[in-house]
CSV table of C-alpha atoms in Angstrom, one decimal:
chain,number,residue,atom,x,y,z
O,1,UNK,CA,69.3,59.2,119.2
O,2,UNK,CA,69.4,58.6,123.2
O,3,UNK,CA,66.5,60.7,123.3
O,4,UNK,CA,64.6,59.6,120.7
O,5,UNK,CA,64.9,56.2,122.9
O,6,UNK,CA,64.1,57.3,126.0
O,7,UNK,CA,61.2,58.8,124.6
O,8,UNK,CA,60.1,55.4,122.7
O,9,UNK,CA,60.8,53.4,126.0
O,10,UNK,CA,57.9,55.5,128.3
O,11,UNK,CA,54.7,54.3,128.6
O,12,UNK,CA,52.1,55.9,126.5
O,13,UNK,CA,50.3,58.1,128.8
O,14,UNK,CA,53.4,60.0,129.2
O,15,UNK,CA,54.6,59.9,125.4
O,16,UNK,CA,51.4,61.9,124.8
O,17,UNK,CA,52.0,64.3,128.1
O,18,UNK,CA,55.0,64.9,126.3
O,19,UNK,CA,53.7,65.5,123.0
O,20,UNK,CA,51.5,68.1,124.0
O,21,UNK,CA,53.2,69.7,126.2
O,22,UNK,CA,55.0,70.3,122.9
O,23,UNK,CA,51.9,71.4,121.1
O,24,UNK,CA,51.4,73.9,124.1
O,25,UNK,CA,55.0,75.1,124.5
O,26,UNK,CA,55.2,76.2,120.7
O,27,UNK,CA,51.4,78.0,121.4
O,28,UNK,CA,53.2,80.2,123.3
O,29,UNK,CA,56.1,80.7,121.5
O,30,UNK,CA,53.1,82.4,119.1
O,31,UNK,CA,51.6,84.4,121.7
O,32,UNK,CA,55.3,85.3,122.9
O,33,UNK,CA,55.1,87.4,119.1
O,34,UNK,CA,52.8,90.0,121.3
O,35,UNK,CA,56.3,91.4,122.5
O,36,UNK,CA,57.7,92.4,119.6
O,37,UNK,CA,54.7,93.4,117.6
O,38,UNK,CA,51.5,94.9,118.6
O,39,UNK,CA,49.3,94.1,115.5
O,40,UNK,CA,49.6,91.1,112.5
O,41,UNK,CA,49.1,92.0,109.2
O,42,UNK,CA,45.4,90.5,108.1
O,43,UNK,CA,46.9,88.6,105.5
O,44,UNK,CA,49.0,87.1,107.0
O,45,UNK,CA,46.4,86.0,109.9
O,46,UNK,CA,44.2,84.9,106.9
O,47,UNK,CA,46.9,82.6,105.2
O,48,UNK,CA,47.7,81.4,108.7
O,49,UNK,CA,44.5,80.1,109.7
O,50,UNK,CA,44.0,78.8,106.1
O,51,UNK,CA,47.2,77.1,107.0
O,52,UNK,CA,45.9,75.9,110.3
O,53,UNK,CA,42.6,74.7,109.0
O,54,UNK,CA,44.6,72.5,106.5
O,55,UNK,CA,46.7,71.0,108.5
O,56,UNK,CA,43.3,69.7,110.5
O,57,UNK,CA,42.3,68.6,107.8
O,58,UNK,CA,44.9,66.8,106.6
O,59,UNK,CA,45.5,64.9,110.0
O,60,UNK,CA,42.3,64.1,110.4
O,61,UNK,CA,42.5,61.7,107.5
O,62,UNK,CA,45.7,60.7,107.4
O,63,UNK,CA,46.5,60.4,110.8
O,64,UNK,CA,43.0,59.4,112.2
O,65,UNK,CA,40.4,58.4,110.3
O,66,UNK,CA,42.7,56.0,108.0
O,67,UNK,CA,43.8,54.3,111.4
O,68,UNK,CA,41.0,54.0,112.7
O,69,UNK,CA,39.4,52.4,109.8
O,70,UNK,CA,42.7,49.8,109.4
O,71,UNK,CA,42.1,49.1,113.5
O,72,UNK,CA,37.9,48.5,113.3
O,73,UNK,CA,39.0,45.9,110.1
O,74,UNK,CA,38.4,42.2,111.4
O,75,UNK,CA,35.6,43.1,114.0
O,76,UNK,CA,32.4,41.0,113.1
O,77,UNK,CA,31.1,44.5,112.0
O,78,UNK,CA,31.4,46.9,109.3
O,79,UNK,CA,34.8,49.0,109.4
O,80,UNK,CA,33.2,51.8,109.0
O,81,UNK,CA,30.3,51.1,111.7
O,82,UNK,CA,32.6,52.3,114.6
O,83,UNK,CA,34.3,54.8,112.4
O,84,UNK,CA,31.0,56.5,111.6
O,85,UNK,CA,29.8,56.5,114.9
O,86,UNK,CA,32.9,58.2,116.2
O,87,UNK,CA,33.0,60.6,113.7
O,88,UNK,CA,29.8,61.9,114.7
O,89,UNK,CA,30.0,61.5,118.2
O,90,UNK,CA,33.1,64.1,117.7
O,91,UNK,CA,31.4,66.6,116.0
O,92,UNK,CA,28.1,66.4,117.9
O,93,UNK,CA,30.3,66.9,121.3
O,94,UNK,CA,32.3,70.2,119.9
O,95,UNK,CA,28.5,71.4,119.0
O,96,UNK,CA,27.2,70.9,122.8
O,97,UNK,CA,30.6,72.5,123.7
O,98,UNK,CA,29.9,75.0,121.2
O,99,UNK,CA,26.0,76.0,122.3
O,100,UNK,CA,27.3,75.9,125.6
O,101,UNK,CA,30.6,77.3,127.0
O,102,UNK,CA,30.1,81.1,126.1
O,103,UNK,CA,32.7,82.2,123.6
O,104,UNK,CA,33.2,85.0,120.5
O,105,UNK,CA,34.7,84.1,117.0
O,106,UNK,CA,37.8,85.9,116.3
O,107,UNK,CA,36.3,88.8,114.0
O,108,UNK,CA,33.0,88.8,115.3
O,109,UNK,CA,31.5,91.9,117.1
O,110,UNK,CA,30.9,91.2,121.1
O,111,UNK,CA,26.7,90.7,120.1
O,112,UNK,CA,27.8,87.8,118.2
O,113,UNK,CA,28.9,86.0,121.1
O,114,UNK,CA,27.9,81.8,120.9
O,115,UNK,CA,26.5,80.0,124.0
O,116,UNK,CA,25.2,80.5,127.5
O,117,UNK,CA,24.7,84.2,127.9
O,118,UNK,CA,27.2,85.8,130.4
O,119,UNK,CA,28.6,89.4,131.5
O,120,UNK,CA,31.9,88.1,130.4
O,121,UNK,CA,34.2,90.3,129.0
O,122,UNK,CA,34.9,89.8,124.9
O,123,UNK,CA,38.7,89.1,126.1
O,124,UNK,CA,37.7,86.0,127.9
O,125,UNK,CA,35.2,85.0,125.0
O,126,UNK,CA,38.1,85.4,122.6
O,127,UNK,CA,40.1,83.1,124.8
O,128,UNK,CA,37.3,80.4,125.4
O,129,UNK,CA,36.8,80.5,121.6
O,130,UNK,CA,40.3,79.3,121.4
O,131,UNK,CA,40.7,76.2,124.2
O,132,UNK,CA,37.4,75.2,122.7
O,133,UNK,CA,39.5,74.9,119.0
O,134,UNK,CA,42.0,73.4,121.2
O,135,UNK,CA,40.4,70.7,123.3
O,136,UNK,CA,39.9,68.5,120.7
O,137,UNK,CA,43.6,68.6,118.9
O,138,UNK,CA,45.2,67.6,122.7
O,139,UNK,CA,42.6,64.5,122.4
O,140,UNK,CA,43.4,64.0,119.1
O,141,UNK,CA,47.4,63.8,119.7
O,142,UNK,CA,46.7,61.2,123.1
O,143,UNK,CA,44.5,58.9,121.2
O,144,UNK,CA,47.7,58.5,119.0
O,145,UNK,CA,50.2,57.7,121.7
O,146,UNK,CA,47.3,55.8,123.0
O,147,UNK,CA,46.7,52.8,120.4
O,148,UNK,CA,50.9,52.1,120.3
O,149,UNK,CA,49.9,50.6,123.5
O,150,UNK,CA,46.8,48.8,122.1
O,151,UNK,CA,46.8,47.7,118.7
O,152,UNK,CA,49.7,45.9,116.7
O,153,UNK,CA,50.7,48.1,113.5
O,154,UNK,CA,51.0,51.6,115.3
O,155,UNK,CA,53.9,54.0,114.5
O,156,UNK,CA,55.3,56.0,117.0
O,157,UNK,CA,56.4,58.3,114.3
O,158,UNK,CA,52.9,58.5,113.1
O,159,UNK,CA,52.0,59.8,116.2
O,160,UNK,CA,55.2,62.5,116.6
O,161,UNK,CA,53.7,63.3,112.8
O,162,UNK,CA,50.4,64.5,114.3
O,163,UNK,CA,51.9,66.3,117.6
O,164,UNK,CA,54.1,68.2,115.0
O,165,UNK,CA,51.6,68.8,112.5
O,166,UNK,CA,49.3,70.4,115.7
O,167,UNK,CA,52.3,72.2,117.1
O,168,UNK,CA,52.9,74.3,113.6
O,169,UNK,CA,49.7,75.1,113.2
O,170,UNK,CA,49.4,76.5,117.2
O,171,UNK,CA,52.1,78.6,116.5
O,172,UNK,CA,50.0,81.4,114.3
O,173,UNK,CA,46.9,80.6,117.0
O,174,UNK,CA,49.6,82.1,119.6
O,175,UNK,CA,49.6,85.0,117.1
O,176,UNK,CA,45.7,85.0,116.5
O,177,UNK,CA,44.7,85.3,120.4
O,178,UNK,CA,47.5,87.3,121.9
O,179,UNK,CA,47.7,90.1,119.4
O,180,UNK,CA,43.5,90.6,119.6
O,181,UNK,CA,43.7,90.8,123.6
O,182,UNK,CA,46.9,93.7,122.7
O,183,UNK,CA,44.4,95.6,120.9
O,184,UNK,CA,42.3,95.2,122.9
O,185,UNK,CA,44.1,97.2,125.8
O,186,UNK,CA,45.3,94.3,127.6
O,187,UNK,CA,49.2,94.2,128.5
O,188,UNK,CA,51.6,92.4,126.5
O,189,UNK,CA,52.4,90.1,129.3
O,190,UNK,CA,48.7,89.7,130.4
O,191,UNK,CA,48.2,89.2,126.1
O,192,UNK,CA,50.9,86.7,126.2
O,193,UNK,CA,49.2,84.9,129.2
O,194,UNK,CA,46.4,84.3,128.1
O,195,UNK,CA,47.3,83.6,124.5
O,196,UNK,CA,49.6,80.5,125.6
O,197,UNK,CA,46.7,79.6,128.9
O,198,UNK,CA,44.6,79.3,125.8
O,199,UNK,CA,46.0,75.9,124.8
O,200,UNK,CA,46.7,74.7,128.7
O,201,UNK,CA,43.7,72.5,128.0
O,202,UNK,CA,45.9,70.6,124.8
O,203,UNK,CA,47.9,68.5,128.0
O,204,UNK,CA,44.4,67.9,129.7
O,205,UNK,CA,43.1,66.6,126.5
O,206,UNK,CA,46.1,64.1,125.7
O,207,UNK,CA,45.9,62.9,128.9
O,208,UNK,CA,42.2,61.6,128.2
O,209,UNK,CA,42.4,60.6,125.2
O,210,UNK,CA,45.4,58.1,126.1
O,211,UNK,CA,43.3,57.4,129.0
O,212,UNK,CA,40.2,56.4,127.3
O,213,UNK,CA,42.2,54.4,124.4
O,214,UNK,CA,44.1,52.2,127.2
O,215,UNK,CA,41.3,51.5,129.1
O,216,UNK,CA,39.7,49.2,125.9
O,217,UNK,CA,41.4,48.2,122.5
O,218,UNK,CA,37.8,48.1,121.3
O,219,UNK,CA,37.4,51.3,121.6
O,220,UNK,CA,40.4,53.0,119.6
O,221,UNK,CA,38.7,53.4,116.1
O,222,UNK,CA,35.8,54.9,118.0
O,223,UNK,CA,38.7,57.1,120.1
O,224,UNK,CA,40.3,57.9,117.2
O,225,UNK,CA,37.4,59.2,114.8
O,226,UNK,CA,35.6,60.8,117.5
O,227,UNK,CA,39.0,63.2,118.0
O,228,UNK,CA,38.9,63.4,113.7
O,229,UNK,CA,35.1,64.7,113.9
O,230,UNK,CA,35.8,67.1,117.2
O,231,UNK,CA,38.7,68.6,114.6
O,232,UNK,CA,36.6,68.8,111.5
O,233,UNK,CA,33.8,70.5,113.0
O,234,UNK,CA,36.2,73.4,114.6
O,235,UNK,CA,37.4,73.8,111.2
O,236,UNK,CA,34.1,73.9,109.2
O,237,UNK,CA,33.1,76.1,112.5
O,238,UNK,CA,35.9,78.2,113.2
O,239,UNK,CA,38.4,78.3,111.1
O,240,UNK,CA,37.9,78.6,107.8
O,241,UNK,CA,34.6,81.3,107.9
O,242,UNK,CA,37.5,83.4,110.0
O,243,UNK,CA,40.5,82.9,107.4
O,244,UNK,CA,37.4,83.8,104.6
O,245,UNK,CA,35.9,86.9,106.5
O,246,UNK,CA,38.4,89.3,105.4
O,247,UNK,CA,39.3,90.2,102.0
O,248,UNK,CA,41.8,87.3,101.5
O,249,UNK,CA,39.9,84.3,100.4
O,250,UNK,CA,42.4,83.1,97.9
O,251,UNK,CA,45.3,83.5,100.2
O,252,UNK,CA,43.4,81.5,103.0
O,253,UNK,CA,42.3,79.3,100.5
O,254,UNK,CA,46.1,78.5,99.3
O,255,UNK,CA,47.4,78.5,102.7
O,256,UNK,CA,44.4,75.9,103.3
O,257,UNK,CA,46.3,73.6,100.3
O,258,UNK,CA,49.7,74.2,102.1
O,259,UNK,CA,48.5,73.3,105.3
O,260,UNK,CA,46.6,69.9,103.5
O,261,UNK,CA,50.1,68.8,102.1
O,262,UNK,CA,52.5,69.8,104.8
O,263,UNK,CA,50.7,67.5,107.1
O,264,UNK,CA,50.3,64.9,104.6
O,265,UNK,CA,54.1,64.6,104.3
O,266,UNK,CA,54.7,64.8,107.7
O,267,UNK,CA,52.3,62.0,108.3
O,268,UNK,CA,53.0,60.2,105.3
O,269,UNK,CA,57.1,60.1,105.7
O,270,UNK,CA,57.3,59.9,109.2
O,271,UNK,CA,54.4,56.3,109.9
């Protein structure tokens, strides 16, 4: 309980540094899997990123475009003006991100490789496929802690709902990038380092999306649905064509359900 009000007592910016530092830690507590196995059963990868694309999901109603429809209601426009525009905003930034940083999709072949054309080598496309998926989940978690410093009505749980939502689902990510770069050739410790530097950018993105929430209360349903359209496009883009390419549809597709309802519990139980 001392903890749980120290943690209540910090300002905001550092509530979210917290938080995903969290998200990161547990990122590479995945990729820290590389040391005992050398390969993941596809199955299980399936129903894990069917897991992870449902816990997206989820969140990204629940714990951001609800808000952020309840925070634009009393403005002398439309509620769902601002969210709108966020929304899209979101999704049109991950596709910029997406045409430009050059990346590869998990089970693609190295030709398939997305964005500027490089001589990079298809470890580091695997691994800029991945802080790409997570840029916008660290945003996502700091626009959170962000409006409990802005707007009446926030839950600080709400926001712990969403960090631990992320943080599950970054644990099979761990899995997802380390164990490629093993077969791959690369050493488990170098597989292990770049599966957990893969989510380094989840801190950078907290950190700016507190930032840009605390800077105007006008600007948190905006904040917040911009960090629920960033999410849903890496899930329509990434995610769930990956946990479908394979064999396993129906696995990824009830991991997907399990995912939805975990993180509607969490978010539900703990706001």
């Amino acid at each position: 309980m001392e903890a749980v009000r120290l943690f209540s007592s910090i300002s905001p910016v550092y509530q979210a540094l917290v938080a995903t530092l969290f998200t990161w830690f547990v990122t590479a507590l995945g990729a820290a899997v590389v040391f005992l196995k050398k390969d993941i059963n596809r199955k299980a990868l399936d129903a894990s990123l069917g897991f992870a694309s449902g816990i997206m999901i989820s969140a990204s109603f629940f714990s951001l475009i609800l808000p952020a429809i309840g925070f634009a209601e009393g403005s002398k426009i439309p509620s769902w003006v601002p969210v709108s525009i966020g929304f899209l905003l979101g999704g049109f930034c991950l596709r910029l991100l997406d045409r430009v940083i050059p990346h590869l999709h998990l089970f693609s072949p190295e030709e398939k490789a997305e964005g500027i054309k490089t001589n990079l080598p298809k470890t580091a496309l695997l691994i800029l496929a991945i802080t790409i998926h997570n840029l916008p989940e660290g945003l996502a978690v700091g626009v959170a802690f962000g409006s409990l410093g802005t707007a009446e009505g926030s839950s600080l749980w709400g926001a712990v709902a969403l960090a631990v939502g992320i943080a599950i689902q970054n644990f099979p990510e761990g899995i997802a990038v380390s164990l490629p770069l093993r077969r791959e050739g690369m050493s488990p410790f170098k597989s292990f380092w770049y599966g957990q530097l893969s989510a380094i950018v989840e801190p950078i993105g907290g950190v700016i999306g507190v930032s840009m929430v605390l800077l105007s209360k006008a600007l948190l349903p905006y904040a917040l649905s911009f960090a629920a359209g960033a999410m849903i496009f890496v899930v329509i883009e990434e995610l769930i064509p990956e946990s479908q390419s394979g064999e396993n549809g129906d696995i990824a597709t009830t991991g997907a359900i399990i995912g939805f309802v975990v993180m509607m519990i969490l978010d539900l139980a703990l706001s």
